[in-house]
N, CA, C and O atoms as CSV, one atom per row, in Angstrom:
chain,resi,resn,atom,element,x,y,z
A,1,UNK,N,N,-1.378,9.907,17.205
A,1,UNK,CA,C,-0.426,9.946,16.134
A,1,UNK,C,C,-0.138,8.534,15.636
A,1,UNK,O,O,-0.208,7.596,16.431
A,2,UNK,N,N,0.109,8.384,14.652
A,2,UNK,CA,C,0.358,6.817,13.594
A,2,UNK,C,C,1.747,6.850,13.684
A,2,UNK,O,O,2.352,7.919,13.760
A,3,UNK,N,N,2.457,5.469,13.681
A,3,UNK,CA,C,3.424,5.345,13.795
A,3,UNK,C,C,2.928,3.771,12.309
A,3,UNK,O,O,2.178,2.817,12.106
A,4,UNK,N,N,4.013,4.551,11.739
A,4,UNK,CA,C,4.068,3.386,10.488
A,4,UNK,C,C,5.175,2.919,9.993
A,4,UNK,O,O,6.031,3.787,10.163
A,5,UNK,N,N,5.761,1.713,9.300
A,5,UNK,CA,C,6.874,1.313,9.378
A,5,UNK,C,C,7.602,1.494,8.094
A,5,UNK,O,O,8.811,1.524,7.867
A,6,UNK,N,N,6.226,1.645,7.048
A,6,UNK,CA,C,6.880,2.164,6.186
A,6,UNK,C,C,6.160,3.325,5.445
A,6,UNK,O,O,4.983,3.383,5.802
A,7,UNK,N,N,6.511,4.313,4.481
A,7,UNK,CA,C,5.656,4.931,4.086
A,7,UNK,C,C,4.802,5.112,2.812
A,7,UNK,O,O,5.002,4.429,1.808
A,8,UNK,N,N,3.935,5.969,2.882
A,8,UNK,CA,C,2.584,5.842,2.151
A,8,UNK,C,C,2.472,6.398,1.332
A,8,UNK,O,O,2.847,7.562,1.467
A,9,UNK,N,N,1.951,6.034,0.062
A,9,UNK,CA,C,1.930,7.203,-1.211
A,9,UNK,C,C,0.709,6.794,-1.628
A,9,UNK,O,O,0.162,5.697,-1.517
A,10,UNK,N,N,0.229,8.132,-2.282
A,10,UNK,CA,C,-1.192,7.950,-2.487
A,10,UNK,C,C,-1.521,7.837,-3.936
A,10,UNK,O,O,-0.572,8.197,-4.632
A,11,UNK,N,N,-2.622,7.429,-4.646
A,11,UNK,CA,C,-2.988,7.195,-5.493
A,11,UNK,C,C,-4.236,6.428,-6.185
A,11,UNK,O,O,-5.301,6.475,-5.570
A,12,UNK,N,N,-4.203,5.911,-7.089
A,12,UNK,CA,C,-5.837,5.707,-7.430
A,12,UNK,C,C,-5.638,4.950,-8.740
A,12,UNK,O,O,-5.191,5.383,-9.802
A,13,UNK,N,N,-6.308,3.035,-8.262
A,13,UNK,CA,C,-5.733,2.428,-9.246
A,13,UNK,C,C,-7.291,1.477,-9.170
A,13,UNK,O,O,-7.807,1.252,-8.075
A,14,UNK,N,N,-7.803,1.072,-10.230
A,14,UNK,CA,C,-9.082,0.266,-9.622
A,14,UNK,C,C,-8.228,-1.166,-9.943
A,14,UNK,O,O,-7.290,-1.430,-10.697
A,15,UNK,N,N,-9.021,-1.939,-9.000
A,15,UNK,CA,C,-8.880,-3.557,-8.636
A,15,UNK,C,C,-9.791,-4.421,-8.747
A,15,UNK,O,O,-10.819,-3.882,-9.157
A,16,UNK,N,N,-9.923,-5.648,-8.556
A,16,UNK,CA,C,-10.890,-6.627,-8.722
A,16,UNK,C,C,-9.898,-7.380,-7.260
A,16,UNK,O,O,-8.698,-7.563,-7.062
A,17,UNK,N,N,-11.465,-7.713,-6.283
A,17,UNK,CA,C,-10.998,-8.010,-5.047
A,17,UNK,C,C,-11.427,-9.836,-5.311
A,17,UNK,O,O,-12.611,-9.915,-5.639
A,18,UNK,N,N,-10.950,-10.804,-5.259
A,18,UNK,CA,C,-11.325,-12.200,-4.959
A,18,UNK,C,C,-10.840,-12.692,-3.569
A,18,UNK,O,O,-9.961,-12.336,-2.785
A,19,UNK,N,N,-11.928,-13.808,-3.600
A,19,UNK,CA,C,-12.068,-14.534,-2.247
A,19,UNK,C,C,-12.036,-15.777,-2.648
A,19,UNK,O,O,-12.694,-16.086,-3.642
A,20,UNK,N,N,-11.291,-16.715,-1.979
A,20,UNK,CA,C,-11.326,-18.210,-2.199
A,20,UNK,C,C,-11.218,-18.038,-3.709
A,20,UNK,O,O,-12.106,-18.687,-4.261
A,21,UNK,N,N,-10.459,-17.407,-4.538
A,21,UNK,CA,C,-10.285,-17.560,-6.152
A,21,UNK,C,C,-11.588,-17.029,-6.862
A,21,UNK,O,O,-11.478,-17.065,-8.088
A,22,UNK,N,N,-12.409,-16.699,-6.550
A,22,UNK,CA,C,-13.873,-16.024,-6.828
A,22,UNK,C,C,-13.631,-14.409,-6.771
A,22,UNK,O,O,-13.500,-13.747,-5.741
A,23,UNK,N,N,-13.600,-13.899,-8.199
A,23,UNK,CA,C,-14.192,-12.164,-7.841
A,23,UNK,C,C,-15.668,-11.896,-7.374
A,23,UNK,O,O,-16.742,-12.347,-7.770
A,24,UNK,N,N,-15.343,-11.024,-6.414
A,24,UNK,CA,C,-16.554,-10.471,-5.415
A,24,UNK,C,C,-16.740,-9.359,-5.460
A,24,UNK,O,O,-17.869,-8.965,-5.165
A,25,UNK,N,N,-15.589,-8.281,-5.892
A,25,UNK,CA,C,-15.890,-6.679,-5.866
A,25,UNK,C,C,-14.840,-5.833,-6.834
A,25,UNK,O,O,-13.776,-5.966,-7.440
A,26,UNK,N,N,-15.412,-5.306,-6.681
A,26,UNK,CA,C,-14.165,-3.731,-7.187
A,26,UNK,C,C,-13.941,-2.891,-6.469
A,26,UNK,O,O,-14.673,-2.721,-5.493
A,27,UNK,N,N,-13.123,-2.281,-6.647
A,27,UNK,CA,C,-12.044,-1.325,-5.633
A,27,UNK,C,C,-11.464,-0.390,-6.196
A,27,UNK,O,O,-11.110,-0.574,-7.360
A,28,UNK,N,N,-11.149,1.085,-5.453
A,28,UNK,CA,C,-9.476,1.211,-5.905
A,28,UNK,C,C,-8.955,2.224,-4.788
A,28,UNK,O,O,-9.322,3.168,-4.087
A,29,UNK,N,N,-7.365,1.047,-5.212
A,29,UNK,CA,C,-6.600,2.120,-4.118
A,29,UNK,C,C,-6.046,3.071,-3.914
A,29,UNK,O,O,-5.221,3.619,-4.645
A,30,UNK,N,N,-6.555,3.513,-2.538
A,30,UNK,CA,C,-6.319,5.238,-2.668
A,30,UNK,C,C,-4.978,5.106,-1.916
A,30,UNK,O,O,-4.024,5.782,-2.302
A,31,UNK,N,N,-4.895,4.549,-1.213
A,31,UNK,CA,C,-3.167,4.614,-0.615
A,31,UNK,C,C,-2.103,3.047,-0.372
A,31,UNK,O,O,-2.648,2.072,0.145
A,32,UNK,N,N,-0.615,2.967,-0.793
A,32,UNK,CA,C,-0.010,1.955,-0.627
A,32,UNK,C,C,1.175,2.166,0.402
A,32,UNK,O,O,1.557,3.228,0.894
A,33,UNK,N,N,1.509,1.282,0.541
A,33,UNK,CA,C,3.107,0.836,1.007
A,33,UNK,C,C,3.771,-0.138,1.081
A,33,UNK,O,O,2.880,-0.791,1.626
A,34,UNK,N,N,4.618,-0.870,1.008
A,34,UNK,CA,C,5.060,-1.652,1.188
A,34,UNK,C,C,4.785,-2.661,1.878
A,34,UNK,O,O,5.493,-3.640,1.641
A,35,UNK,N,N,3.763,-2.815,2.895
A,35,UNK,CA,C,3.331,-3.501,3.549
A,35,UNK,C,C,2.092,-3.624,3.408
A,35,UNK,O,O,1.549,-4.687,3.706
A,36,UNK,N,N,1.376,-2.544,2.916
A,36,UNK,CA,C,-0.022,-3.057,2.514
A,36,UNK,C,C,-0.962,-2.038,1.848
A,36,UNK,O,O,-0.457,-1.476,0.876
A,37,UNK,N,N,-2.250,-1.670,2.166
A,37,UNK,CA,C,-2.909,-1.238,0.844
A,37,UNK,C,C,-4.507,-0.408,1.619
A,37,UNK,O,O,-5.362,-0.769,2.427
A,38,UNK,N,N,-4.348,0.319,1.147
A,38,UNK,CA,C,-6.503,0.864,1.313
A,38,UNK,C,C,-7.099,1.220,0.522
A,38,UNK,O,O,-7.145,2.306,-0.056
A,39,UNK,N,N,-7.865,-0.096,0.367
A,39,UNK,CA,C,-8.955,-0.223,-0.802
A,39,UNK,C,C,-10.342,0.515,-0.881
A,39,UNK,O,O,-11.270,-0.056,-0.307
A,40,UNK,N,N,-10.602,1.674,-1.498
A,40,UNK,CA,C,-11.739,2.208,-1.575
A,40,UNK,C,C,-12.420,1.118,-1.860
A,40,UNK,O,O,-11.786,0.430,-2.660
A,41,UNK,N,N,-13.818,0.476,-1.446
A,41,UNK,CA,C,-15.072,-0.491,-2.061
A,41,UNK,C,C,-16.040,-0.111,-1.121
A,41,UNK,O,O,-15.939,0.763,-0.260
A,42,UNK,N,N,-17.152,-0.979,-1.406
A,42,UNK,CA,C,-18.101,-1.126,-0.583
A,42,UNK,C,C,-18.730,-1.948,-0.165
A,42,UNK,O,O,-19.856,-1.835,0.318
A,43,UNK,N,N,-17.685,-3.529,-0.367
A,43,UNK,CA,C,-17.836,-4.552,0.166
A,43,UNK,C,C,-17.532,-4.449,1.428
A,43,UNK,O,O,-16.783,-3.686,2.038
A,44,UNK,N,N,-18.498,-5.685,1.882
A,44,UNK,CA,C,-18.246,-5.646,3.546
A,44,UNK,C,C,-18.223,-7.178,3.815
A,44,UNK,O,O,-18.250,-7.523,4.996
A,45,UNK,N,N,-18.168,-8.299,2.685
A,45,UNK,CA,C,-18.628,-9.268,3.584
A,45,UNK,C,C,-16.973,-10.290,3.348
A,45,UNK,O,O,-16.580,-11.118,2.527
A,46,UNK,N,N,-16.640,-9.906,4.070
A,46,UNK,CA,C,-15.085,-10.076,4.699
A,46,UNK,C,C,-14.777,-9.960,6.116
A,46,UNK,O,O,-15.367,-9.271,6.948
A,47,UNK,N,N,-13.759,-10.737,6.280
A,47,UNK,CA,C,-13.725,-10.997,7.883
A,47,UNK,C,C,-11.873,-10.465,8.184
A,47,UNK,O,O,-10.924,-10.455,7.400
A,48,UNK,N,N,-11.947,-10.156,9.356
A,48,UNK,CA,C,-10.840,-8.951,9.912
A,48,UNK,C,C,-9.549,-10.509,9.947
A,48,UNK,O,O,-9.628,-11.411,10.781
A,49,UNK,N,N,-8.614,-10.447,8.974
A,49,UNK,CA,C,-7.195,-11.206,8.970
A,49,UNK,C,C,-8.056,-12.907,7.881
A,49,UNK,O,O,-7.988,-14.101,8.171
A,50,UNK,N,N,-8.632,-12.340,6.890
A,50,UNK,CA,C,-8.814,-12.932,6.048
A,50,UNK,C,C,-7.779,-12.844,4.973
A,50,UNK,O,O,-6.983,-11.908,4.905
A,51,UNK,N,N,-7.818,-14.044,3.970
A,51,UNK,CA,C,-6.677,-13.626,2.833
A,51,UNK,C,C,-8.000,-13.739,1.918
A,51,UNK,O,O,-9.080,-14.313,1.778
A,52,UNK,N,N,-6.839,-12.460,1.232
A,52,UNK,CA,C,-7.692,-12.103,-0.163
A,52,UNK,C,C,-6.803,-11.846,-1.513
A,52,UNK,O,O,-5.599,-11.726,-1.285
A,53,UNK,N,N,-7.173,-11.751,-2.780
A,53,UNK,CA,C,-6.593,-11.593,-3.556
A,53,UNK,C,C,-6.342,-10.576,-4.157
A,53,UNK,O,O,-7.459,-10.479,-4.665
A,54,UNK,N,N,-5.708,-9.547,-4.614
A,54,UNK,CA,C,-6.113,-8.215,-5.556
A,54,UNK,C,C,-5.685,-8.311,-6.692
A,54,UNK,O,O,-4.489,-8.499,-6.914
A,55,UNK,N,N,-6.917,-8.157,-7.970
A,55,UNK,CA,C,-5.892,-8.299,-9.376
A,55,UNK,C,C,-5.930,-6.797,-9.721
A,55,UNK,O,O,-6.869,-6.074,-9.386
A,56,UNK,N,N,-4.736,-6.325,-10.486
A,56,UNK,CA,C,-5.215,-4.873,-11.285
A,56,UNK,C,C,-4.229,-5.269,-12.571
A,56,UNK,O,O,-3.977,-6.420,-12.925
A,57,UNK,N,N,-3.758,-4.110,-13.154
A,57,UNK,CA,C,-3.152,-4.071,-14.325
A,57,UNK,C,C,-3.277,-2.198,-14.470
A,57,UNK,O,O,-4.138,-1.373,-14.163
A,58,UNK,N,N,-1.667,-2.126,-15.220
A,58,UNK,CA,C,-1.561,-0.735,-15.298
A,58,UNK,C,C,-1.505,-0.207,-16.315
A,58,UNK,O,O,-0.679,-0.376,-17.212
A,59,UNK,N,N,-2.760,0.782,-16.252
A,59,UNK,CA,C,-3.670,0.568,-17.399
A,59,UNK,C,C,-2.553,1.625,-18.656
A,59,UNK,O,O,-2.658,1.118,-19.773
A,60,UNK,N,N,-1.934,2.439,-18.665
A,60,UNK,CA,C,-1.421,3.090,-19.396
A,60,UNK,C,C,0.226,2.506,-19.949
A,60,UNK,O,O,0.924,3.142,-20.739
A,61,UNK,N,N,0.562,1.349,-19.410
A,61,UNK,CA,C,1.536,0.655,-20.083
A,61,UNK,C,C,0.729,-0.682,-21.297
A,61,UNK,O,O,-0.397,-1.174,-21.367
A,62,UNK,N,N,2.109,-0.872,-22.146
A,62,UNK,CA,C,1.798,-1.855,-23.086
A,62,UNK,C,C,1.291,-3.123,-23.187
A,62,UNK,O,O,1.461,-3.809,-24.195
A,63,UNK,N,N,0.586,-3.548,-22.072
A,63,UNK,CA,C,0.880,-5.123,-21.521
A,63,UNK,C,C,-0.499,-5.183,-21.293
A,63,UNK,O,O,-1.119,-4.148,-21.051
A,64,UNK,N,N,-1.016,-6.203,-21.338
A,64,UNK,CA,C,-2.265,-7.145,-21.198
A,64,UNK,C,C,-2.624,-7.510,-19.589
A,64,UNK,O,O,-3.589,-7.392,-18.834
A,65,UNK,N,N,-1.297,-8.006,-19.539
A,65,UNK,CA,C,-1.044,-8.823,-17.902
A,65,UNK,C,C,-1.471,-7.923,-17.001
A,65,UNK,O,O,-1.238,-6.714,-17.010
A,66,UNK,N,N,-2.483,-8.911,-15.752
A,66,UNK,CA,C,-3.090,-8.865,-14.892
A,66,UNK,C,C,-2.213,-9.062,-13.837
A,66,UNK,O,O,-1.721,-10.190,-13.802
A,67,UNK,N,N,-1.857,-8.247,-12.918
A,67,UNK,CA,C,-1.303,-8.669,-11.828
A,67,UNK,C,C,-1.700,-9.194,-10.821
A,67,UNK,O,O,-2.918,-9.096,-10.969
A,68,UNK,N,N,-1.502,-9.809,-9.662
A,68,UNK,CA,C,-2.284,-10.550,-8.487
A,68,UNK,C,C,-1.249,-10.189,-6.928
A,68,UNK,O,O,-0.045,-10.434,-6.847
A,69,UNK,N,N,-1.935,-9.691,-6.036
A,69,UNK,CA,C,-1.037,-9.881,-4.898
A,69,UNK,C,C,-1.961,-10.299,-3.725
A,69,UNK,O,O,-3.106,-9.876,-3.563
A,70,UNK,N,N,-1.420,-11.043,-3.058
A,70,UNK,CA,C,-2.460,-11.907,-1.664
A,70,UNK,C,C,-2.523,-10.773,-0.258
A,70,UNK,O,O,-1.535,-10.083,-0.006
A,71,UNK,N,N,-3.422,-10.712,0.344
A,71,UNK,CA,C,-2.891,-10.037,1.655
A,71,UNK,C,C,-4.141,-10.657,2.208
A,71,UNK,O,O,-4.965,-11.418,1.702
A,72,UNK,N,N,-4.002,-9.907,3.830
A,72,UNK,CA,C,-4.616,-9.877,4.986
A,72,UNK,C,C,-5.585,-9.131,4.947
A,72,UNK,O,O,-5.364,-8.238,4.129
A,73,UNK,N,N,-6.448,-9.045,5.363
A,73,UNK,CA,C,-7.561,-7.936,6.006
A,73,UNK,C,C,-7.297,-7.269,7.170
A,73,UNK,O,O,-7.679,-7.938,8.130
A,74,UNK,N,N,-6.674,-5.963,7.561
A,74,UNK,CA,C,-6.381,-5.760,8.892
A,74,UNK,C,C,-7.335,-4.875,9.817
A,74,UNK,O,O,-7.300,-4.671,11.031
A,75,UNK,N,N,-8.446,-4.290,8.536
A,75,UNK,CA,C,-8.947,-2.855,9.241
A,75,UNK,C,C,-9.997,-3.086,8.219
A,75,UNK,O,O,-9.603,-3.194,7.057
A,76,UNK,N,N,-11.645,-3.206,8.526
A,76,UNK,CA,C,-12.510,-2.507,7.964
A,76,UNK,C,C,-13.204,-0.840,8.213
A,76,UNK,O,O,-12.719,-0.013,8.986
A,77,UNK,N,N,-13.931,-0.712,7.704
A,77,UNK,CA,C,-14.410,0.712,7.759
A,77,UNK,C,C,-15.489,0.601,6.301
A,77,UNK,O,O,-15.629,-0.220,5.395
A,78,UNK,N,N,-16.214,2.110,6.729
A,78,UNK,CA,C,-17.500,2.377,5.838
A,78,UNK,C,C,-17.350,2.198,4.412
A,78,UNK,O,O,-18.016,1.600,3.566
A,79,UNK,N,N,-15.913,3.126,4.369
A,79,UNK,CA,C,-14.883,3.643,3.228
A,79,UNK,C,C,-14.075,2.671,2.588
A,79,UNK,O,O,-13.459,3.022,1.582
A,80,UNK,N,N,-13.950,1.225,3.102
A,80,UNK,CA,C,-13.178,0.207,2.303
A,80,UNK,C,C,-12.258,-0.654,3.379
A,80,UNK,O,O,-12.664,-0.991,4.491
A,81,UNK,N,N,-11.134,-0.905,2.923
A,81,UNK,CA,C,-10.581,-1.990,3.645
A,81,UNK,C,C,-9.176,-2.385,3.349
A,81,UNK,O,O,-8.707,-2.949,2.360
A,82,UNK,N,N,-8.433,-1.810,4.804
A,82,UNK,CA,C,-7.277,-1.718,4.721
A,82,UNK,C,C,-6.726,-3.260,4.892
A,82,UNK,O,O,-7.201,-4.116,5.638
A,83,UNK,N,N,-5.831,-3.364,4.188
A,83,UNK,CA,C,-5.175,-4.724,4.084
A,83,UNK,C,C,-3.544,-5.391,4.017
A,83,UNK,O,O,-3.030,-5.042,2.954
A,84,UNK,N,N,-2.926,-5.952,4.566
A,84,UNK,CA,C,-1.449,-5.965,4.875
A,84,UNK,C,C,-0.774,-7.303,4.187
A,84,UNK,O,O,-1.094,-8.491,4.230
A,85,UNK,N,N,0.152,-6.693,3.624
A,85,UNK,CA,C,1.109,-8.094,2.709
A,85,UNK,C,C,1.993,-8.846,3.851
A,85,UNK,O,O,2.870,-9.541,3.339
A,86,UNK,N,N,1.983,-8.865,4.710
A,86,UNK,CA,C,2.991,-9.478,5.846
A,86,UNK,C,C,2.338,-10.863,5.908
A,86,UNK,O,O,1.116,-10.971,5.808
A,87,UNK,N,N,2.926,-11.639,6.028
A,87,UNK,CA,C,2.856,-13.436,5.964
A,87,UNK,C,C,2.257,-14.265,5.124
A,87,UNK,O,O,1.912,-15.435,5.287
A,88,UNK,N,N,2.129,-13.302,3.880
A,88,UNK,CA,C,1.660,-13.871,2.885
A,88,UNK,C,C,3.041,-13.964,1.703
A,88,UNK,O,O,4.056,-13.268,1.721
A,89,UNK,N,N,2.716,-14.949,0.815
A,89,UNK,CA,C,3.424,-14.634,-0.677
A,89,UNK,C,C,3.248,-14.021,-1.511
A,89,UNK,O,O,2.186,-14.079,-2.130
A,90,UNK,N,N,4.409,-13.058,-1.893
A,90,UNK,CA,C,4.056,-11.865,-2.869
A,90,UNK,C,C,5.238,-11.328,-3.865
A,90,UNK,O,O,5.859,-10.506,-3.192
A,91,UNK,N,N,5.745,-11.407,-4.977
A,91,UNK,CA,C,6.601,-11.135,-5.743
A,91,UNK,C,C,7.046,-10.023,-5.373
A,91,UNK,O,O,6.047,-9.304,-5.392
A,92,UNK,N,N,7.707,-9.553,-5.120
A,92,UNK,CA,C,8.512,-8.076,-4.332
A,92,UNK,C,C,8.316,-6.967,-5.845
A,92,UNK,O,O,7.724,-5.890,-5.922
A,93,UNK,N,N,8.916,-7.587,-6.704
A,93,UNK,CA,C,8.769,-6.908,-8.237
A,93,UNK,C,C,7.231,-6.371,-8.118
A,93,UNK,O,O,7.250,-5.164,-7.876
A,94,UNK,N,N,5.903,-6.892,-8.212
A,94,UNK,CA,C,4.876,-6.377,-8.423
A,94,UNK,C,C,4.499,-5.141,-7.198
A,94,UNK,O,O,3.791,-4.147,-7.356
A,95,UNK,N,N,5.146,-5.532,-6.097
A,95,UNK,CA,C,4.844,-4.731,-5.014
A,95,UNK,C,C,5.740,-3.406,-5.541
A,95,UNK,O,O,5.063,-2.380,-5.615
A,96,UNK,N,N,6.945,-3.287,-5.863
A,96,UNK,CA,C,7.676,-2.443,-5.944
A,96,UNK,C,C,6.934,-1.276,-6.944
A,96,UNK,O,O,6.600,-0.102,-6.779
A,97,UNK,N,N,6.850,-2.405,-8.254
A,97,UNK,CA,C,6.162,-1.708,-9.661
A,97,UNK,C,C,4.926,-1.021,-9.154
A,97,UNK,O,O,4.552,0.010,-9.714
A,98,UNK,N,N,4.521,-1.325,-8.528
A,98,UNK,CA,C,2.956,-0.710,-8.095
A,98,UNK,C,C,3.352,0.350,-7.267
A,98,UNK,O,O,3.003,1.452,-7.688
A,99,UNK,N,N,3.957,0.344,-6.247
A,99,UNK,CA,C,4.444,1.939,-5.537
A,99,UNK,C,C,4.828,2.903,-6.747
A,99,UNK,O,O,4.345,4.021,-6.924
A,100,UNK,N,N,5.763,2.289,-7.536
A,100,UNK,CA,C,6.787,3.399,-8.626
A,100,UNK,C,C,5.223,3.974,-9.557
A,100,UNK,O,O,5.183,5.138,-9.955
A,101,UNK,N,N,4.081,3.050,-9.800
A,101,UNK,CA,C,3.748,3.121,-10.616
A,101,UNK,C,C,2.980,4.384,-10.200
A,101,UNK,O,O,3.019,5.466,-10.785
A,102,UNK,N,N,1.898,3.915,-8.509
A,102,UNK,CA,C,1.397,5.324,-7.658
A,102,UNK,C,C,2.231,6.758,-7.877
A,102,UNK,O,O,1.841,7.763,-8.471
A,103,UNK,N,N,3.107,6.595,-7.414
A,103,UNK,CA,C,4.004,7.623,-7.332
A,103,UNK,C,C,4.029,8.379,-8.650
A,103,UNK,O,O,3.550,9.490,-8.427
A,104,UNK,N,N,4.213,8.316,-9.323
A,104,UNK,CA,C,4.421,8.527,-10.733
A,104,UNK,C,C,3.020,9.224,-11.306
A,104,UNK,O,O,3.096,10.399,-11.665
A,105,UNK,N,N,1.946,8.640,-11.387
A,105,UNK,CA,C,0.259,8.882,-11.823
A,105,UNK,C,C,-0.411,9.271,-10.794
A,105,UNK,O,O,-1.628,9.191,-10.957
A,106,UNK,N,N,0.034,9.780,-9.490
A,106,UNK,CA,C,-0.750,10.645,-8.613
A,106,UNK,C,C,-0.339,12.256,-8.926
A,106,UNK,O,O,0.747,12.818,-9.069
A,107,UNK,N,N,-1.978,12.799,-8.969
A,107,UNK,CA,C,-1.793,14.514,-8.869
A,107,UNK,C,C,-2.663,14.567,-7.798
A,107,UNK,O,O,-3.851,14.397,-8.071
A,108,UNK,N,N,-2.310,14.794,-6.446
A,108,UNK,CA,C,-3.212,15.560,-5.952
A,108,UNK,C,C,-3.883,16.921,-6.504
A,108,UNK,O,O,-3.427,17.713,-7.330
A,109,UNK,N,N,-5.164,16.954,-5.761
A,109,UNK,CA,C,-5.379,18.362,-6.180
A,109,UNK,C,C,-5.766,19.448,-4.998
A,109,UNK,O,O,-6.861,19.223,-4.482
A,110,UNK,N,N,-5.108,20.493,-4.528
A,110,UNK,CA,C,-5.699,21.318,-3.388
A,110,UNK,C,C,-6.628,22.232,-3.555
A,110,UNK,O,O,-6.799,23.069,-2.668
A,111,UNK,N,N,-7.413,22.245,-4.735
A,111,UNK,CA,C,-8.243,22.652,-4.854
A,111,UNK,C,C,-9.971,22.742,-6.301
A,111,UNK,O,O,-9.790,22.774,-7.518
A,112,UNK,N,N,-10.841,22.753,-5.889
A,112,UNK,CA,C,-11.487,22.265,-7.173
A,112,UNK,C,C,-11.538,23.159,-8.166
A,112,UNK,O,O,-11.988,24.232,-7.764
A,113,UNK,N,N,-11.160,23.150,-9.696
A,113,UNK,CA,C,-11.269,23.959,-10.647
A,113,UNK,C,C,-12.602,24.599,-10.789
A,113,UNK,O,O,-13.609,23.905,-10.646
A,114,UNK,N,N,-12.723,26.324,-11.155
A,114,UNK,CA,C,-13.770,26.700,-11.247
A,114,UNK,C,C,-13.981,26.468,-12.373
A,114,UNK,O,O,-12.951,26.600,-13.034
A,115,UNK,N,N,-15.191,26.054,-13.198
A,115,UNK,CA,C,-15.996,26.002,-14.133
A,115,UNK,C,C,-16.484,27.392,-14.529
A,115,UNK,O,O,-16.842,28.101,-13.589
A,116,UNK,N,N,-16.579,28.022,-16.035
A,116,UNK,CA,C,-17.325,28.709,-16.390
A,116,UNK,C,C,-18.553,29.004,-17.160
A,116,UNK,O,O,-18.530,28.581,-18.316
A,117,UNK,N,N,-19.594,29.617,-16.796
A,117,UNK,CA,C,-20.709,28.798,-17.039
A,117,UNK,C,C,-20.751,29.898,-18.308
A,117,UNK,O,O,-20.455,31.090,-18.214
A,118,UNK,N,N,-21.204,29.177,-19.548
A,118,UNK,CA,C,-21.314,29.672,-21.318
A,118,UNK,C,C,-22.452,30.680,-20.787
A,118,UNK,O,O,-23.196,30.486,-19.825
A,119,UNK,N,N,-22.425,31.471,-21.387
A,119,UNK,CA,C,-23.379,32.462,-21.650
A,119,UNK,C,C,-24.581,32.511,-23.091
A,119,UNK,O,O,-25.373,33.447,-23.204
């Protein structure tokens, strides 16, 4: 069982991942919290408690602006790369806006729509 400190909302936002100020990949995240992030990609060449950068921007508001938040690397896997805002610098505002924003533009779906095929 997971014991987490804060909780998780899911959603689906694509990113641009940089390293040392260099974009290296794309992403997007399927789940946040307050503390940190899991980035669907299929980069791998990252190292476990690296800092990295994430830019996105939300794409259905009025604004141009690119956002940026720094984190950790805490967890790789096949599937992407979980990553944690703890001891880094990070505007609380962008962290916040980005949960409200998940929350808000997630539909799960429990099941796949049937298609009907034209005759």
């Amino acid at each position: 069982m997971e014991h987490r400190l804060s909780k998780r909302v899911e959603g689906k936002l694509g990113l641009l991942v940089y390293k040392r100020g260099m974009p290296v990949a794309t992403g997007q995240i399927r789940d946040a919290s307050k503390r940190g992030l899991f980035i669907a990609t299929d980069y791998t060449d990252v190292q476990l408690n690296q800092t990295l950068e994430l830019e996105f921007r939300f794409p259905d508001k009025q604004e141009t602006q690119f956002r940026r938040l720094k984190a950790h690397v805490v967890r790789k896997s096949d599937n992407g790369l979980g990553v944690d805002f703890e001891g880094v610098e990070n505007d609380g505002f962008t962290v916040s806006s980005l949960m409200q924003w998940l929350k808000k533009h997630y539909r799960p779906m429990s099941h796949f729509p049937v298609r009907r095929q034209a005759y």
